[in-house]
């Protein structure tokens, strides 16, 4: 699948997005930019400003437990279970590889669980710069290994499994897919990738034309890549830490990535051909999800 290139009109925020940007500017005036602060301070501010997206949490069962990493660390996890859940979605939160947590993305994960009618597993992976690549990715793989090997806290989930993520989380999800495929390990039945970073190409039209934002600017994106890749000058090495290639296909999951990168990338949803996920999963067909923002509240225009 190839999506059309953005037009000049695509570079102008919609009325709804402009309303959101203005409201955020009003609420956050004087707070500073988390990406420009030392990591601990930036994370504290990111947690504070993301609380607004996590009010009025949809009611459902929530179970906290931990998964042990290959190095013996405990990875905090939370299993969200709406009524009648079938199947499991492992959701990797975004935040530029250096910010955010289960708490900042819980409402999004709960809404995803309701929309999909599935269990959703969220977790806290290690963040850069304290844990540069492949620290976070290794934690993601440890959680996935716990899923496929039958962790005792996941026995209520059916065998149908999907992987999901937003922004840097979508990048980690796609990187995990590639790692699993390369190692010959079991891969998900489906993938839901929300506006992720899929390419290490820094010369795409979107990366150049939207270097000043709104939102994620080129300078901020470069700074985040330097944190996670440990190399200055937008050097994405190894490439898996910054992207998964312009068109990536594994034997299990195919993700068609158009000529876009960074925050302009679309949201993608695909099921493995011939698997149950290629049919309505559990109740609806997986389709491209461009424009979907599940954490927004109903009072927004």
Short mmCIF file of C-alpha atoms in Angstrom, two decimals:
data_model
loop_
_atom_site.label_atom_id
_atom_site.label_comp_id
_atom_site.label_asym_id
_atom_site.label_seq_id
_atom_site.Cartn_x
_atom_site.Cartn_y
_atom_site.Cartn_z
CA UNK A 1 0.00 0.00 0.00
CA UNK A 2 1.34 3.43 -0.96
CA UNK A 3 -0.32 6.58 0.34
CA UNK A 4 -0.30 9.83 -1.65
CA UNK A 5 2.35 12.42 -0.94
CA UNK A 6 1.25 15.34 1.24
CA UNK A 7 -0.08 18.43 -0.51
CA UNK A 8 0.45 22.04 0.68
CA UNK A 9 -2.96 21.86 2.33
CA UNK A 10 -1.74 18.94 4.45
CA UNK A 11 0.90 21.19 6.01
CA UNK A 12 -1.74 23.51 7.52
CA UNK A 13 -3.34 22.36 10.80
CA UNK A 14 -7.04 21.60 10.57
CA UNK A 15 -9.43 23.75 12.59
CA UNK A 16 -9.64 20.99 15.19
CA UNK A 17 -5.87 20.66 15.47
CA UNK A 18 -5.42 24.43 15.60
CA UNK A 19 -7.88 24.55 18.50
CA UNK A 20 -5.85 21.88 20.29
CA UNK A 21 -2.54 23.68 19.65
CA UNK A 22 -3.92 26.96 20.98
CA UNK A 23 -5.36 25.30 24.05
CA UNK A 24 -2.07 23.54 24.78
CA UNK A 25 -0.13 26.79 24.36
CA UNK A 26 -2.48 28.47 26.83
CA UNK A 27 -2.26 25.67 29.40
CA UNK A 28 1.50 25.17 29.09
CA UNK A 29 2.61 28.79 28.86
CA UNK A 30 5.79 29.27 30.86
CA UNK A 31 6.29 25.58 31.66
CA UNK A 32 9.15 25.05 29.24
CA UNK A 33 9.83 22.30 26.73
CA UNK A 34 10.51 18.84 28.20
CA UNK A 35 12.82 17.95 25.30
CA UNK A 36 15.11 20.90 26.12
CA UNK A 37 15.51 20.04 29.82
CA UNK A 38 17.79 17.48 31.47
CA UNK A 39 16.14 14.09 31.16
CA UNK A 40 14.87 13.74 34.77
CA UNK A 41 13.35 17.23 34.76
CA UNK A 42 11.93 16.79 31.28
CA UNK A 43 10.26 13.51 32.25
CA UNK A 44 8.71 15.07 35.33
CA UNK A 45 7.26 17.87 33.22
CA UNK A 46 6.05 15.42 30.55
CA UNK A 47 4.25 13.39 33.20
CA UNK A 48 2.67 16.57 34.56
CA UNK A 49 1.44 17.90 31.22
CA UNK A 50 0.15 14.52 30.08
CA UNK A 51 -2.19 14.18 33.04
CA UNK A 52 -4.81 16.15 31.09
CA UNK A 53 -5.12 13.27 28.61
CA UNK A 54 -5.72 10.75 31.39
CA UNK A 55 -8.87 11.92 33.09
CA UNK A 56 -12.21 10.12 32.85
CA UNK A 57 -10.54 6.76 32.35
CA UNK A 58 -12.94 4.18 30.88
CA UNK A 59 -13.76 1.58 33.53
CA UNK A 60 -12.29 -1.88 33.07
CA UNK A 61 -10.27 -4.42 35.01
CA UNK A 62 -6.59 -3.54 35.53
CA UNK A 63 -3.95 -5.96 36.80
CA UNK A 64 -0.40 -4.92 37.70
CA UNK A 65 2.49 -7.36 37.56
CA UNK A 66 6.09 -7.47 36.36
CA UNK A 67 8.15 -9.27 33.74
CA UNK A 68 11.78 -10.17 34.36
CA UNK A 69 14.26 -9.03 31.71
CA UNK A 70 17.17 -11.11 30.47
CA UNK A 71 19.42 -9.05 32.79
CA UNK A 72 17.19 -9.79 35.80
CA UNK A 73 15.44 -6.41 36.03
CA UNK A 74 11.72 -6.16 36.72
CA UNK A 75 9.65 -4.47 33.99
CA UNK A 76 6.41 -3.00 35.34
CA UNK A 77 3.34 -4.07 33.35
CA UNK A 78 -0.41 -3.45 33.47
CA UNK A 79 -3.04 -5.62 31.80
CA UNK A 80 -6.24 -3.78 30.88
CA UNK A 81 -9.31 -5.95 30.31
CA UNK A 82 -12.66 -4.59 29.12
CA UNK A 83 -15.77 -6.73 29.46
CA UNK A 84 -15.86 -9.54 26.91
CA UNK A 85 -12.22 -9.06 25.87
CA UNK A 86 -10.79 -11.46 23.31
CA UNK A 87 -7.21 -11.37 22.04
CA UNK A 88 -4.26 -9.38 23.36
CA UNK A 89 -2.67 -6.14 22.12
CA UNK A 90 0.81 -5.33 23.45
CA UNK A 91 0.97 -1.51 23.36
CA UNK A 92 4.35 0.31 23.38
CA UNK A 93 3.99 3.93 24.49
CA UNK A 94 5.59 6.82 22.63
CA UNK A 95 7.58 9.75 23.97
CA UNK A 96 10.64 10.20 21.77
CA UNK A 97 12.42 7.17 23.28
CA UNK A 98 13.21 9.36 26.31
CA UNK A 99 9.89 10.42 27.87
CA UNK A 100 6.45 9.19 28.99
CA UNK A 101 5.25 6.01 30.64
CA UNK A 102 2.29 3.71 31.21
CA UNK A 103 0.65 6.55 33.14
CA UNK A 104 0.87 9.07 30.29
CA UNK A 105 -0.72 6.61 27.84
CA UNK A 106 -3.21 4.74 30.00
CA UNK A 107 -6.33 6.43 28.66
CA UNK A 108 -5.19 5.79 25.09
CA UNK A 109 -4.58 2.14 25.97
CA UNK A 110 -8.00 1.82 27.61
CA UNK A 111 -9.75 3.33 24.62
CA UNK A 112 -7.80 1.00 22.33
CA UNK A 113 -8.98 -1.93 24.47
CA UNK A 114 -12.60 -0.80 24.15
CA UNK A 115 -12.37 -0.16 20.41
CA UNK A 116 -10.72 -3.52 19.71
CA UNK A 117 -12.62 -5.52 22.30
CA UNK A 118 -9.27 -6.92 23.45
CA UNK A 119 -6.96 -7.10 26.42
CA UNK A 120 -4.26 -4.41 26.19
CA UNK A 121 -0.88 -4.81 27.88
CA UNK A 122 1.12 -1.65 28.61
CA UNK A 123 4.52 -1.46 30.29
CA UNK A 124 7.41 0.83 31.24
CA UNK A 125 10.52 0.20 29.15
CA UNK A 126 13.88 1.84 29.83
CA UNK A 127 14.36 5.31 28.40
CA UNK A 128 17.23 7.22 26.82
CA UNK A 129 19.73 8.71 27.48
CA UNK A 130 20.30 6.51 30.55
CA UNK A 131 19.39 3.48 28.45
CA UNK A 132 20.21 4.25 24.81
CA UNK A 133 19.52 1.81 21.99
CA UNK A 134 18.98 -1.10 22.29
CA UNK A 135 17.91 -0.81 25.95
CA UNK A 136 14.27 0.05 25.33
CA UNK A 137 13.98 -2.42 22.47
CA UNK A 138 15.41 -5.21 24.64
CA UNK A 139 12.73 -4.51 27.25
CA UNK A 140 10.04 -4.65 24.57
CA UNK A 141 11.38 -8.01 23.45
CA UNK A 142 11.40 -9.29 27.04
CA UNK A 143 7.72 -8.41 27.42
CA UNK A 144 6.86 -10.02 24.09
CA UNK A 145 8.76 -13.15 25.12
CA UNK A 146 6.69 -13.27 28.31
CA UNK A 147 3.54 -13.13 26.21
CA UNK A 148 4.47 -15.95 23.86
CA UNK A 149 5.90 -18.19 26.59
CA UNK A 150 2.72 -18.03 28.67
CA UNK A 151 3.36 -15.65 31.55
CA UNK A 152 1.06 -16.67 34.43
CA UNK A 153 -0.59 -13.23 34.58
CA UNK A 154 -1.58 -13.49 30.92
CA UNK A 155 -3.23 -16.91 30.92
CA UNK A 156 -6.70 -15.34 30.53
CA UNK A 157 -5.74 -13.86 27.14
CA UNK A 158 -6.43 -15.81 23.97
CA UNK A 159 -3.70 -16.93 21.57
CA UNK A 160 -4.54 -14.12 19.10
CA UNK A 161 -1.89 -11.41 19.63
CA UNK A 162 -1.17 -7.99 18.15
CA UNK A 163 1.57 -5.41 18.66
CA UNK A 164 0.85 -1.68 18.75
CA UNK A 165 2.62 1.59 19.47
CA UNK A 166 2.45 5.33 18.90
CA UNK A 167 5.24 7.60 17.64
CA UNK A 168 8.53 6.28 19.09
CA UNK A 169 6.47 3.35 20.38
CA UNK A 170 5.43 2.55 16.81
CA UNK A 171 9.10 2.67 15.84
CA UNK A 172 9.96 0.24 18.63
CA UNK A 173 7.06 -2.00 17.62
CA UNK A 174 8.28 -2.19 14.03
CA UNK A 175 11.89 -2.67 15.19
CA UNK A 176 10.68 -5.52 17.41
CA UNK A 177 8.89 -7.11 14.45
CA UNK A 178 12.11 -7.02 12.46
CA UNK A 179 14.13 -8.44 15.35
CA UNK A 180 11.67 -11.29 15.87
CA UNK A 181 11.65 -12.09 12.17
CA UNK A 182 15.45 -12.02 11.96
CA UNK A 183 15.76 -14.34 14.95
CA UNK A 184 13.09 -16.74 13.71
CA UNK A 185 10.90 -16.06 16.74
CA UNK A 186 7.06 -16.05 16.84
CA UNK A 187 5.66 -12.77 15.49
CA UNK A 188 2.31 -11.04 16.11
CA UNK A 189 -0.84 -11.76 14.14
CA UNK A 190 -1.33 -8.04 13.54
CA UNK A 191 0.31 -4.65 14.04
CA UNK A 192 -1.23 -1.24 14.77
CA UNK A 193 1.34 1.51 14.25
CA UNK A 194 0.19 5.04 15.09
CA UNK A 195 2.12 7.88 13.35
CA UNK A 196 5.49 6.27 13.93
CA UNK A 197 9.06 6.95 12.88
CA UNK A 198 9.63 4.38 10.14
CA UNK A 199 12.58 5.72 8.18
CA UNK A 200 16.11 6.97 8.77
CA UNK A 201 15.82 9.23 5.72
CA UNK A 202 16.12 12.84 6.87
CA UNK A 203 15.54 14.37 3.44
CA UNK A 204 11.87 13.56 2.87
CA UNK A 205 9.50 16.38 1.97
CA UNK A 206 7.71 16.23 5.31
CA UNK A 207 10.95 16.29 7.31
CA UNK A 208 12.09 19.39 5.40
CA UNK A 209 8.77 21.24 4.99
CA UNK A 210 7.73 20.79 8.61
CA UNK A 211 11.08 21.45 10.23
CA UNK A 212 9.50 24.22 12.32
CA UNK A 213 6.49 22.19 13.44
CA UNK A 214 3.80 22.51 14.62
CA UNK A 215 4.65 20.28 17.52
CA UNK A 216 7.67 18.13 16.86
CA UNK A 217 10.28 20.24 15.08
CA UNK A 218 13.30 18.94 13.17
CA UNK A 219 15.63 20.22 15.89
CA UNK A 220 13.69 18.38 18.61
CA UNK A 221 13.56 15.21 16.56
CA UNK A 222 17.30 15.37 15.94
CA UNK A 223 17.95 15.87 19.66
CA UNK A 224 15.82 12.85 20.56
CA UNK A 225 17.61 10.69 17.99
CA UNK A 226 20.95 11.72 19.43
CA UNK A 227 19.78 10.64 22.89
CA UNK A 228 18.65 7.19 21.82
CA UNK A 229 21.34 6.50 19.19
CA UNK A 230 24.29 7.90 21.17
CA UNK A 231 25.55 9.56 17.99
CA UNK A 232 25.34 13.25 17.00
CA UNK A 233 24.28 14.66 13.68
CA UNK A 234 21.18 12.54 13.06
CA UNK A 235 23.28 9.42 12.53
CA UNK A 236 20.78 6.59 13.00
CA UNK A 237 23.17 3.75 13.76
CA UNK A 238 22.17 1.06 14.03
CA UNK A 239 19.29 1.88 11.72
CA UNK A 240 16.86 -0.15 13.74
CA UNK A 241 16.99 2.43 16.55
CA UNK A 242 15.73 5.23 14.31
CA UNK A 243 13.64 3.43 11.76
CA UNK A 244 12.77 0.24 10.03
CA UNK A 245 13.21 1.22 6.42
CA UNK A 246 11.03 2.77 3.74
CA UNK A 247 9.27 -0.48 3.00
CA UNK A 248 9.58 -3.32 5.49
CA UNK A 249 8.09 -6.77 5.04
CA UNK A 250 8.48 -9.77 7.25
CA UNK A 251 7.04 -13.22 6.69
CA UNK A 252 4.43 -12.41 9.29
CA UNK A 253 3.49 -8.75 9.07
CA UNK A 254 3.81 -6.35 6.16
CA UNK A 255 3.94 -2.61 6.80
CA UNK A 256 3.80 -0.42 3.73
CA UNK A 257 5.61 2.80 4.53
CA UNK A 258 5.04 5.75 2.20
CA UNK A 259 7.43 8.58 1.38
CA UNK A 260 6.97 10.24 4.74
CA UNK A 261 8.89 10.25 7.97
CA UNK A 262 8.80 11.45 11.55
CA UNK A 263 5.57 12.87 12.94
CA UNK A 264 3.99 13.15 9.49
CA UNK A 265 3.95 9.39 9.06
CA UNK A 266 0.50 7.88 8.90
CA UNK A 267 -1.00 5.34 11.23
CA UNK A 268 -1.00 1.83 9.85
CA UNK A 269 -2.95 -1.29 10.71
CA UNK A 270 -2.35 -4.60 8.97
CA UNK A 271 -3.05 -8.26 9.66
CA UNK A 272 -0.97 -11.27 8.70
CA UNK A 273 -2.32 -12.82 5.48
CA UNK A 274 -4.20 -16.00 6.22
CA UNK A 275 -4.32 -15.38 9.97
CA UNK A 276 -7.44 -14.56 12.01
CA UNK A 277 -6.15 -10.99 12.18
CA UNK A 278 -6.67 -10.62 8.43
CA UNK A 279 -10.38 -10.97 9.18
CA UNK A 280 -12.30 -8.66 11.53
CA UNK A 281 -10.20 -8.67 14.71
CA UNK A 282 -11.95 -9.32 16.95
CA UNK A 283 -14.97 -7.46 15.53
CA UNK A 284 -13.68 -5.07 12.90
CA UNK A 285 -11.34 -5.05 9.93
CA UNK A 286 -7.87 -3.62 10.51
CA UNK A 287 -7.51 -0.61 8.22
CA UNK A 288 -5.15 2.37 7.88
CA UNK A 289 -5.89 4.64 10.81
CA UNK A 290 -4.74 8.03 9.51
CA UNK A 291 -6.06 10.87 11.64
CA UNK A 292 -7.17 8.67 14.54
CA UNK A 293 -6.15 10.12 17.89
CA UNK A 294 -7.69 7.84 20.53
CA UNK A 295 -6.62 9.91 23.55
CA UNK A 296 -8.56 13.05 22.59
CA UNK A 297 -11.59 13.91 24.68
CA UNK A 298 -15.11 14.19 23.34
CA UNK A 299 -15.38 17.91 24.11
CA UNK A 300 -12.74 18.77 21.52
CA UNK A 301 -14.01 20.04 18.15
#
